[in-house]
Short mmCIF file of C-alpha atoms and ligand atoms in Angstrom, two decimals:
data_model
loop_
_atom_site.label_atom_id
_atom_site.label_comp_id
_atom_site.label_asym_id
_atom_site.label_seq_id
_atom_site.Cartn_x
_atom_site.Cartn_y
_atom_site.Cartn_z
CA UNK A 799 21.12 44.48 3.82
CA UNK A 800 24.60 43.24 2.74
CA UNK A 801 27.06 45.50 0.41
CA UNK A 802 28.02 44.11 -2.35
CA UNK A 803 31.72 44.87 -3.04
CA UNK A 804 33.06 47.18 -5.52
CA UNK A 805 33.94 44.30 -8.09
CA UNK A 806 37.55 44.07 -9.79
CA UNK A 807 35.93 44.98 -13.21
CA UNK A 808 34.16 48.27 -11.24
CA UNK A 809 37.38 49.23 -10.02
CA UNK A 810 39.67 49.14 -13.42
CA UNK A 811 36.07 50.95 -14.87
CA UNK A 812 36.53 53.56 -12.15
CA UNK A 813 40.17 53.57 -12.40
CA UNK A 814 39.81 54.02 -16.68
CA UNK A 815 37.54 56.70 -15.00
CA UNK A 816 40.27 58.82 -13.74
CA UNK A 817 43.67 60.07 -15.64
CA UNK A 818 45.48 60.32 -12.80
CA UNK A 819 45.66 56.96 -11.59
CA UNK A 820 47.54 55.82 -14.89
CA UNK A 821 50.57 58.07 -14.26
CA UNK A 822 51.47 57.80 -10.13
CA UNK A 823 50.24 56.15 -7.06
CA UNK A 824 47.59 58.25 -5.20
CA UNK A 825 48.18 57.98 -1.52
CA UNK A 826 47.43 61.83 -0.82
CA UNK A 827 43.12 61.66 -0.81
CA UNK A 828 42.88 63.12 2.80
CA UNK A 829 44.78 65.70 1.08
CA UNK A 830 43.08 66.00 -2.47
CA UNK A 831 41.46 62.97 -4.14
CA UNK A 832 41.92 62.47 -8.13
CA UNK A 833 39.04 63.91 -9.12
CA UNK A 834 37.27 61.43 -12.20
CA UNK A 835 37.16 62.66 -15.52
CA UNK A 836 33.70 63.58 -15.66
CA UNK A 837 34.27 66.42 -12.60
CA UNK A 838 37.45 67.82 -14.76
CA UNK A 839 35.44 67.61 -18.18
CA UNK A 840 32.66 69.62 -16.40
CA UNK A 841 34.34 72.29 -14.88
CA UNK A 842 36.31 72.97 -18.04
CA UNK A 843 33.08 73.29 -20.35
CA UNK A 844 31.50 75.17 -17.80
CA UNK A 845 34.66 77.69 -18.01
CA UNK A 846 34.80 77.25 -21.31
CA UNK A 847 30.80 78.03 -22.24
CA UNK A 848 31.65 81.31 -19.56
CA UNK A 849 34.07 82.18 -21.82
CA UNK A 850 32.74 82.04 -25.27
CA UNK A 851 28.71 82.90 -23.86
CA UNK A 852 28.87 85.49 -20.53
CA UNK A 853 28.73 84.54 -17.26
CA UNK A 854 24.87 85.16 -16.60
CA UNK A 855 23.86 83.44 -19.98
CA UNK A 856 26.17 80.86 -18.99
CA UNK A 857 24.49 80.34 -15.58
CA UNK A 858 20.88 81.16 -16.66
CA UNK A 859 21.59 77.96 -19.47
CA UNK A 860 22.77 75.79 -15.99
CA UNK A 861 20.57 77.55 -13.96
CA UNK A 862 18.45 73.68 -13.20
CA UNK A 863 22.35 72.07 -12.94
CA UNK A 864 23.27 74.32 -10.81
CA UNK A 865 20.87 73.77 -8.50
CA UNK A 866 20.27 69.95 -8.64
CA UNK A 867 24.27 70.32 -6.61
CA UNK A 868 22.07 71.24 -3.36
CA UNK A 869 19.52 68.36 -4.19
CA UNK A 870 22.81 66.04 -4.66
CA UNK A 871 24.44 66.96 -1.65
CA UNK A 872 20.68 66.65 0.87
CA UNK A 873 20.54 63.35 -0.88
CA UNK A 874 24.34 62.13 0.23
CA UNK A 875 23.36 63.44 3.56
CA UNK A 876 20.15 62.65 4.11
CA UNK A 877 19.12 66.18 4.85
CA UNK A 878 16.44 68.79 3.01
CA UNK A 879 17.74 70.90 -0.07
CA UNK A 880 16.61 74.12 1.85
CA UNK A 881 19.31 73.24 4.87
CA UNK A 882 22.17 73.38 2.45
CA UNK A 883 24.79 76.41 1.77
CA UNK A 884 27.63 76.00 -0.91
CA UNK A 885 30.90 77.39 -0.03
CA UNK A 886 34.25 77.49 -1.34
CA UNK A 887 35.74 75.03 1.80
CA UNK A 888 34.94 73.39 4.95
CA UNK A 889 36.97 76.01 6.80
CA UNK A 890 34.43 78.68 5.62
CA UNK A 891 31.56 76.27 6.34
CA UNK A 892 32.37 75.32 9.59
CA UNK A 893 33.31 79.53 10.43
CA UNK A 894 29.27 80.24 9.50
CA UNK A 895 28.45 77.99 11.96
CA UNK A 896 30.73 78.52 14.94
CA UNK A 897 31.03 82.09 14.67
CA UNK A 898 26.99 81.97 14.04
CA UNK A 899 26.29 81.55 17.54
CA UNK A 900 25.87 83.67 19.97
CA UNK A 901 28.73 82.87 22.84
CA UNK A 902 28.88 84.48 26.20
CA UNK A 903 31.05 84.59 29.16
CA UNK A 904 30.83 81.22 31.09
CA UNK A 905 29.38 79.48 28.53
CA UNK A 906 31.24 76.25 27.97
CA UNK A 907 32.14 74.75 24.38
CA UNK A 908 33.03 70.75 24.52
CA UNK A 909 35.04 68.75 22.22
CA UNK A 910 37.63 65.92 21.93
CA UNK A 911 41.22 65.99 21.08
CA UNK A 912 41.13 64.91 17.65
CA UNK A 913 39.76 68.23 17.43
CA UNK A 914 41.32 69.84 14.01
CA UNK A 915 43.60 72.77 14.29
CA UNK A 916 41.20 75.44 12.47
CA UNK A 917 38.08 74.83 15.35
CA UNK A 918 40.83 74.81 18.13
CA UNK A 919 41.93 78.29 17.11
CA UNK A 920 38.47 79.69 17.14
CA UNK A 921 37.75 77.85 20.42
CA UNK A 922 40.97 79.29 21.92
CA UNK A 923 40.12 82.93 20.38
CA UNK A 924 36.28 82.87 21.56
CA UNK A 925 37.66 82.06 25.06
CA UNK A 926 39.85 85.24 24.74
CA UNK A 927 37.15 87.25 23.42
CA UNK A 928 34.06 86.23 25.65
CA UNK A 929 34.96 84.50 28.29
CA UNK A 930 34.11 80.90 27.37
CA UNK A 931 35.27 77.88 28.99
CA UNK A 932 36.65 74.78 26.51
CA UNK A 933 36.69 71.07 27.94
CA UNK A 934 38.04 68.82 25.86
CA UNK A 935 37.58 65.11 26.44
CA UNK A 936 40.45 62.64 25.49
CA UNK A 937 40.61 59.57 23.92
CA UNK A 938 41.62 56.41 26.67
CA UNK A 939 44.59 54.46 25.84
CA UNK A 940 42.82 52.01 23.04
CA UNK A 941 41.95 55.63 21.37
CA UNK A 942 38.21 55.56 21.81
CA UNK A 943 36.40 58.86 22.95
CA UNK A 944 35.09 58.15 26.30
CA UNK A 945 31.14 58.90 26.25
CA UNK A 946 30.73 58.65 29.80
CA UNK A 947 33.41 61.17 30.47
CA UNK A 948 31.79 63.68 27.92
CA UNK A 949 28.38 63.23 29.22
CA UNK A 950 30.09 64.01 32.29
CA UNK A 951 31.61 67.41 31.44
CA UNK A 952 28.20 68.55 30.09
CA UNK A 953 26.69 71.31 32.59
CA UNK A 954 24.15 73.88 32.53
CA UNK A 955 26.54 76.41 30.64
CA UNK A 956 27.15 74.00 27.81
CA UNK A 957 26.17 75.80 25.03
CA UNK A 958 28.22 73.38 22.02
CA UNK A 959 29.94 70.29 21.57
CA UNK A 960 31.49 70.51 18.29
CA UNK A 961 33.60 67.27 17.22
CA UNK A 962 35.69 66.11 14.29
CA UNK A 963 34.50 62.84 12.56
CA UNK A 964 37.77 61.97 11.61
CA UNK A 965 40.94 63.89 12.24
CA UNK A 966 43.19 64.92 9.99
CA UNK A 967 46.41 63.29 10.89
CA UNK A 968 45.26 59.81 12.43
CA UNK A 969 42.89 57.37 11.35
CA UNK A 970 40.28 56.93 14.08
CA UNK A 971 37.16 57.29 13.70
CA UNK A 972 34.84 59.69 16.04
CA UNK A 973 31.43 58.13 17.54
CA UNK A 974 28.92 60.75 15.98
CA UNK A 975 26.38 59.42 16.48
CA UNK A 976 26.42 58.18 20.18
CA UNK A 977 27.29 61.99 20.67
CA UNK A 978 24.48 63.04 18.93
CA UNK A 979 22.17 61.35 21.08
CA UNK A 980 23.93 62.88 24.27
CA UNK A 981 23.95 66.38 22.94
CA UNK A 982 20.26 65.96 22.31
CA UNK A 983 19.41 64.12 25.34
CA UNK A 984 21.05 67.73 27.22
CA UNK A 985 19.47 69.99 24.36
CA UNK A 986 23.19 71.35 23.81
CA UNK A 987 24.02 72.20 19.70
CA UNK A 988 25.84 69.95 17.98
CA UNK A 989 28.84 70.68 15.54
CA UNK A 990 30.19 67.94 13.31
CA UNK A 991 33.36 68.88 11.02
CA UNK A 992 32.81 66.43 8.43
CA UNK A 993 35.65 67.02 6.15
CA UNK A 994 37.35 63.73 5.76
CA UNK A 995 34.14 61.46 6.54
CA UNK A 996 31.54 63.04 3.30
CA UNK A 997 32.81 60.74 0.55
CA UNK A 998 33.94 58.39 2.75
CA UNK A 999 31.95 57.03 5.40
CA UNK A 1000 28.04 56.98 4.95
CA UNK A 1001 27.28 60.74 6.48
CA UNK A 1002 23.64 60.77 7.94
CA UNK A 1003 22.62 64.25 9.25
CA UNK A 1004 19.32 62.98 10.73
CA UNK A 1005 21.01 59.81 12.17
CA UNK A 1006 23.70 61.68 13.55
CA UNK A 1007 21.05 64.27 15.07
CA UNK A 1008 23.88 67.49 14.55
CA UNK A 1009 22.82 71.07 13.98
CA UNK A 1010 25.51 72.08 11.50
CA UNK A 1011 27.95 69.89 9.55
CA UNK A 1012 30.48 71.23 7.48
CA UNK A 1013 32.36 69.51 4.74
CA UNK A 1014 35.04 70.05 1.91
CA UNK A 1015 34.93 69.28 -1.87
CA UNK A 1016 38.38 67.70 -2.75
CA UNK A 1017 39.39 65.03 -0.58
CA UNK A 1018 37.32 62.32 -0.23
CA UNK A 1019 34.00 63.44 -2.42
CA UNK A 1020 36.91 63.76 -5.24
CA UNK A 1021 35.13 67.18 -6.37
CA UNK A 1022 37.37 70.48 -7.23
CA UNK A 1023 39.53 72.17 -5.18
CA UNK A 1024 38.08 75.54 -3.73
CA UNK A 1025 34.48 73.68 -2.92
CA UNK A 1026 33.10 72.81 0.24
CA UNK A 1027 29.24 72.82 1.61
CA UNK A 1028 27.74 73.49 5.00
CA UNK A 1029 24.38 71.85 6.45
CA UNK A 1030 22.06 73.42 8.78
CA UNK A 1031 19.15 72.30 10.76
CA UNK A 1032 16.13 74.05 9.19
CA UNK A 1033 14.79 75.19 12.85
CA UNK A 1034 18.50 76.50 13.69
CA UNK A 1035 19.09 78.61 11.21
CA UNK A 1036 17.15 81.75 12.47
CA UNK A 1037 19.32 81.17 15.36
CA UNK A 1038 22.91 81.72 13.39
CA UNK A 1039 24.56 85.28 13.39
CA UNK A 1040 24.90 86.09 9.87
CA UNK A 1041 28.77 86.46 9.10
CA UNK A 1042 28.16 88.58 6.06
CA UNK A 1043 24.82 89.32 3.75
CA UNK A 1044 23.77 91.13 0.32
CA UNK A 1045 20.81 91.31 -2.20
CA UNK A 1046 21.27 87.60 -2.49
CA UNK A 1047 21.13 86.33 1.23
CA UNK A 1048 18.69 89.14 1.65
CA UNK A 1049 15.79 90.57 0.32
CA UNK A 1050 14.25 94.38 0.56
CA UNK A 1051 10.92 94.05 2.47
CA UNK A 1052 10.71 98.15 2.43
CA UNK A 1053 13.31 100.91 1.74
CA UNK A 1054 14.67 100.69 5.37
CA UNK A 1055 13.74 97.39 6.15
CA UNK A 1056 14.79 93.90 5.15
CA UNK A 1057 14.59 90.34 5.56
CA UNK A 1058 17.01 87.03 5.58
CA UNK A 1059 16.54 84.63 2.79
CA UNK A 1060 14.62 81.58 4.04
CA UNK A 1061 16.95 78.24 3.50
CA UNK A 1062 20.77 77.73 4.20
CA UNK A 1063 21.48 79.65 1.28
CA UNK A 1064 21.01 83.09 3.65
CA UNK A 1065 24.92 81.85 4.29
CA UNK A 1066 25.87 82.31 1.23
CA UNK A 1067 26.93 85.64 -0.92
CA UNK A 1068 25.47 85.95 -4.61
CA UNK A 1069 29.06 85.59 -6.36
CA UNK A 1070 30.48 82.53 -6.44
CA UNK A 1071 32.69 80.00 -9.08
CA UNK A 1072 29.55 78.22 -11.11
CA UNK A 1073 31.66 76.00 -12.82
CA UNK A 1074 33.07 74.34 -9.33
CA UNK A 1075 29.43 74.21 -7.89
CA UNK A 1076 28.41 71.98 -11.03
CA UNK A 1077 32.04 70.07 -10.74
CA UNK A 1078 30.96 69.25 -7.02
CA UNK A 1079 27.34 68.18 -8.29
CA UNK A 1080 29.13 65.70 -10.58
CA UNK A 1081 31.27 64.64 -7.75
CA UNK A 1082 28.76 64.16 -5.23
CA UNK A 1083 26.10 62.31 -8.13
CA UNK A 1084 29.36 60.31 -8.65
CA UNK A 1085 29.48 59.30 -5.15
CA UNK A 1086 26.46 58.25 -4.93
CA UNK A 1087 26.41 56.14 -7.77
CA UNK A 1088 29.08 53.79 -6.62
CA UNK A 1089 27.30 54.06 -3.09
CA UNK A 1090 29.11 55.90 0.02
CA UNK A 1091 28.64 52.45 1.90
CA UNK A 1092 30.00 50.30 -0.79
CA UNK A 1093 33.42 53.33 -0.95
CA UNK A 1094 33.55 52.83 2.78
CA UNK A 1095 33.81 48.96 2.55
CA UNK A 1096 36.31 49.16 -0.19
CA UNK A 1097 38.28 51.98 2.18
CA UNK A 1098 38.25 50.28 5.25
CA UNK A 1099 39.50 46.94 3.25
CA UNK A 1100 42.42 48.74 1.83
CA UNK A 1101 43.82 50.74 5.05
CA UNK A 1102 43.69 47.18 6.59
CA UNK A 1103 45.71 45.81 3.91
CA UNK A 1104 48.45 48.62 4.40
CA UNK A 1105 48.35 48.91 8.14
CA UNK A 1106 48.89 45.00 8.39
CA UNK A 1107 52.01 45.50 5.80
CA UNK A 1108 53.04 48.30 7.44
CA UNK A 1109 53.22 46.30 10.85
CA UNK A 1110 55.02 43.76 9.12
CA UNK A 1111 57.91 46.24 8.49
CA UNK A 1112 60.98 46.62 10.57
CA UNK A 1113 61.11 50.43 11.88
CA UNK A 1114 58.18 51.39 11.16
CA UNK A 1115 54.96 52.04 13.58
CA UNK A 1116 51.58 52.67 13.06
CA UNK A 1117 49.39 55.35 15.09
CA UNK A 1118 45.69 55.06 14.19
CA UNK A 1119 43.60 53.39 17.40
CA UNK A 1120 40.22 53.18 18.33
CA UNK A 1121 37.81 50.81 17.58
CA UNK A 1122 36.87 51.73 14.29
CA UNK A 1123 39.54 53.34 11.54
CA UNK A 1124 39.34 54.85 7.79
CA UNK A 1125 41.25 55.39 5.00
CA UNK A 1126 43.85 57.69 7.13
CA UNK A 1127 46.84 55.29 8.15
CA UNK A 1128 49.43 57.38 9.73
CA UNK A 1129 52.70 56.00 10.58
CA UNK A 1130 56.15 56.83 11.45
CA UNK A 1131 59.90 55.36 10.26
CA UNK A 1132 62.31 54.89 12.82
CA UNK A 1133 65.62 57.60 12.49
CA UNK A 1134 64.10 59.15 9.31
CA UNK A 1135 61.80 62.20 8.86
CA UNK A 1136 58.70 61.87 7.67
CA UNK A 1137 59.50 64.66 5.29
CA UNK A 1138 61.94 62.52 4.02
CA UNK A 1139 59.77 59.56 3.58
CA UNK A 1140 57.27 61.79 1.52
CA UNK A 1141 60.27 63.08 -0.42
CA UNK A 1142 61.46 59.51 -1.19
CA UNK A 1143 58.29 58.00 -2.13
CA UNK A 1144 57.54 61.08 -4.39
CA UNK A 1145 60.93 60.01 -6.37
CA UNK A 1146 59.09 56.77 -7.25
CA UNK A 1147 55.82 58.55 -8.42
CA UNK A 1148 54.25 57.50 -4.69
CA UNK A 1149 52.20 60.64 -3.67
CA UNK A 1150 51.68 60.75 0.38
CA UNK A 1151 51.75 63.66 2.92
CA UNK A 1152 53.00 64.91 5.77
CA UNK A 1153 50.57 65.95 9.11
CA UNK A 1154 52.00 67.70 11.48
CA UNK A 1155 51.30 68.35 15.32
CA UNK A 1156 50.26 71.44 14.63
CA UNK A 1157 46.73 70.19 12.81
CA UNK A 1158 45.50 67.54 15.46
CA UNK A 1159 48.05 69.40 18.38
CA UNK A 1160 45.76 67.19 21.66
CA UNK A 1161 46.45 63.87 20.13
CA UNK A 1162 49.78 64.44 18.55
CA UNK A 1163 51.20 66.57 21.73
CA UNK A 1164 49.58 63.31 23.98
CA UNK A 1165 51.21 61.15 21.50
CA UNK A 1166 54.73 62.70 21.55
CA UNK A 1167 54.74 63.04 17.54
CA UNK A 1168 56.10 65.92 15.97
CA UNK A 1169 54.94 64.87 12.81
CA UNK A 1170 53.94 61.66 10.77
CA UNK A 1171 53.79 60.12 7.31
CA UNK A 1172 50.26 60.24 5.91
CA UNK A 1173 48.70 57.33 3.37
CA UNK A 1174 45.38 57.62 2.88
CA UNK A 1175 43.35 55.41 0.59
CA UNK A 1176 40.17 55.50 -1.85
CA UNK A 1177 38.40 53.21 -3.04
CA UNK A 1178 40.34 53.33 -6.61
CA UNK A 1179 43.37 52.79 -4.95
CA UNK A 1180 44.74 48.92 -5.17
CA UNK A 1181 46.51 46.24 -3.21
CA UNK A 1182 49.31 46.04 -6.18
CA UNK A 1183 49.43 50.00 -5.60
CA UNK A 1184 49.76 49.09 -1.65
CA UNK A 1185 52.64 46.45 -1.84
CA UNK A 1186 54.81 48.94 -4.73
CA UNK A 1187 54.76 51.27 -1.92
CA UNK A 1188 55.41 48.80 0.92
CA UNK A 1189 58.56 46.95 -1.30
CA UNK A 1190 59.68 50.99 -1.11
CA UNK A 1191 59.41 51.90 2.41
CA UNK A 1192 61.19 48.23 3.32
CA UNK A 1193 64.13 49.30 0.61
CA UNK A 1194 64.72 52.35 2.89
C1 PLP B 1095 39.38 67.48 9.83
C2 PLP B 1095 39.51 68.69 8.96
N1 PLP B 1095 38.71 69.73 9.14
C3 PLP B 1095 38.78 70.84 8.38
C4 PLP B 1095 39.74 70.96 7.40
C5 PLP B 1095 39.81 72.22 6.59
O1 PLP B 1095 39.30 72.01 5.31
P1 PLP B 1095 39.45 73.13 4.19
O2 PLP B 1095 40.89 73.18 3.83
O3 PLP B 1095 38.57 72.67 3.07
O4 PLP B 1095 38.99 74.41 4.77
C6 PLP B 1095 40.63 69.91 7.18
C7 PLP B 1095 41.67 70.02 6.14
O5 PLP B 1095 42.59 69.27 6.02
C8 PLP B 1095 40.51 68.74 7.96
O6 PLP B 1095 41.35 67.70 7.80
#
């Protein structure tokens, strides 16, 4: 079925939607989105209501709220409420379900080198601590992963291939679903960091055929800071290490006996901020009211726009490649830092960030870049918004 386009009346409605956009150009959503006014208003109540009420009358008032998050979140994945845990960020998410399994020596973990810096370092530390072997496949020179080559690398001792949807400091975009078949075809587990695809790209847990996804609150799902959520297969989870547990993830079966909650929530721990869990539920609901395929459209059209201005400008080059790219459009400036740019841009009310080697180190280190300029778009972001920044970056 065709997508219709966010209109030009939906956008300045969403826009109206969100204070932030009024007072400075919002280039930073890989970093942290502008979160609408709905997801502010909410958390604040919820705070506030905490405040004036108690906690547990507070939460026993939201108590159905509260939970219709989880329903919100299967729903924008397309996975079951019961394979859902709500944490505080992807890092934690994606922790519960590396450090869930059970690794021994020889057994071999693949990935790709848009890998993000977090999952390296627990690749690289697992491999110090038991033994395990890490193959990562690289991108050819158009930037696409090469599926052959991975199918290649898988062997009998293949126990993961955990990839990154979208990397965090260039804008290509990971096959996840091709892998999903291989992994499954080879009955290997399959990892997916989705932090900079939920919110953005149409996230399918059963198309993509993963085990565990984990995913962040405040970039592209424009939910609070400090949220995050992790999915997992209902017939893995009895497979997962627990990382931590109390009264909540557990229950008392007998007074020297117990047993593990029965969803994704056994990943969780009882205490948690309520009034970001119903902020995210807000987020997600508003997500899904515009339509994650329509956002991706309206993405996808705007990083076009800038990359194609971008090209058109003397010094400057772009480094997203593959076949298919997002909202991230990274790019350097000949003879000038890109700490600089940022710094420059920020003068003129233009947020945009700075990654560094250190967060996608394969592809940077491949790429000889120290560091680049980040712009990432959303879908409330506009082609005036795109040229103002443009007119700057020529000025320089
Ligand atoms: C691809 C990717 N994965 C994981 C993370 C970590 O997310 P969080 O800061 O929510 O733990 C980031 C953060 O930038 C990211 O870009």
């Amino acid at each position: 079925m065709a997508i219709i386009p966010l209109s030009e009346q939906e956008i300045q409605q969403l826009r109206a939607e969100t204070k932030g956009t009024a007072e400075r150009i919002h280039f930073n959503n890989a970093g942290s989105s502008l979160p609408p006014d709905v997801v502010l208003d909410t958390v604040i109540n919820y705070l506030t209501e905490e405040a004036s009420y108690g906690g547990y009358e507070t939460e026993y008032k939201y108590n159905a709220e509260l939970n219709n998050t989880y329903a919100l979140i299967a729903r924008l994945i397309n996975a079951d409420v019961n394979e859902i845990a709500v944490v505080e960020n992807a890092s934690t998410a994606w922790w519960l379900a590396f450090n869930g399994i059970d690794f021994k020596a020889g057994d071999e973990i693949i990935t790709s080198e848009m890998e993000y810096v977090t999952n390296l370092i627990s690749f690289t530390h697992t491999k110090k601590t038991y033994g395990v072997k890490i193959k990562v496949i690289p991108n050819d020179e158009h930037g696409n992963l090469s599926l052959s080559e991975l199918e290649a690398a898988i062997s009998p001792q293949t126990k993961l291939i955990a990839i990154t949807h979208i990397a965090s400091s260039t804008g290509g975009v990971m096959p996840v679903v091709k892998i999903g078949k291989i992994a499954r075809k080879h009955g290997v587990l399959y990892l997916v960091d989705a932090c900079q695809s939920a919110g953005q790209v149409p996230v399918d847990v059963r198309e993509i055929d993963c085990d565990m996804l984990s995913v962040t609150g405040r970039k592209y799902l424009r939910a609070p800071r400090g949220t995050g959520f992790l999915y997992v297969r209902k017939t893995i989870q009895g497979k997962l290490k627990l990382q931590f547990m109390d009264g909540f993830s557990t229950e008392w079966v007998t007074e020297t006996d117990y047993k593990i909650r029965d969803d994704a929530r056994r990943f969780e721990l009882y205490e948690k901020n309520r009034a970001l869990i119903l902020g995210l539920g807000k987020a997600v609901e508003y997500a899904l009211n515009i339509g994650v395929d329509r956002i991706w459209q309206r993405v996808q059209y705007l990083a076009n726009i800038l990359r194609n201005q971008l090209r058109s400008i003397e010094g400057i080059s772009v480094h997203d490649f593959g076949d298919e790219q997002c909202g991230i459009v990274t790019f350097t400036v000949n003879e000038i830092d890109s700490a600089v740019i940022k710094a420059k841009l920020a003068e003129k009310q233009i947020n945009v960030s700075v990654g560094l080697a250190k967060s996608t180190l394969f592809f940077m280190n491949k790429n000889h870049l120290s560091s680049v300029v980040r712009a990432s778009v959303h879908y409330y972001n506009t082609e005036k918004e795109i040229i103002i920044m443009c007119d700057v970056l020529r000025s320089l």
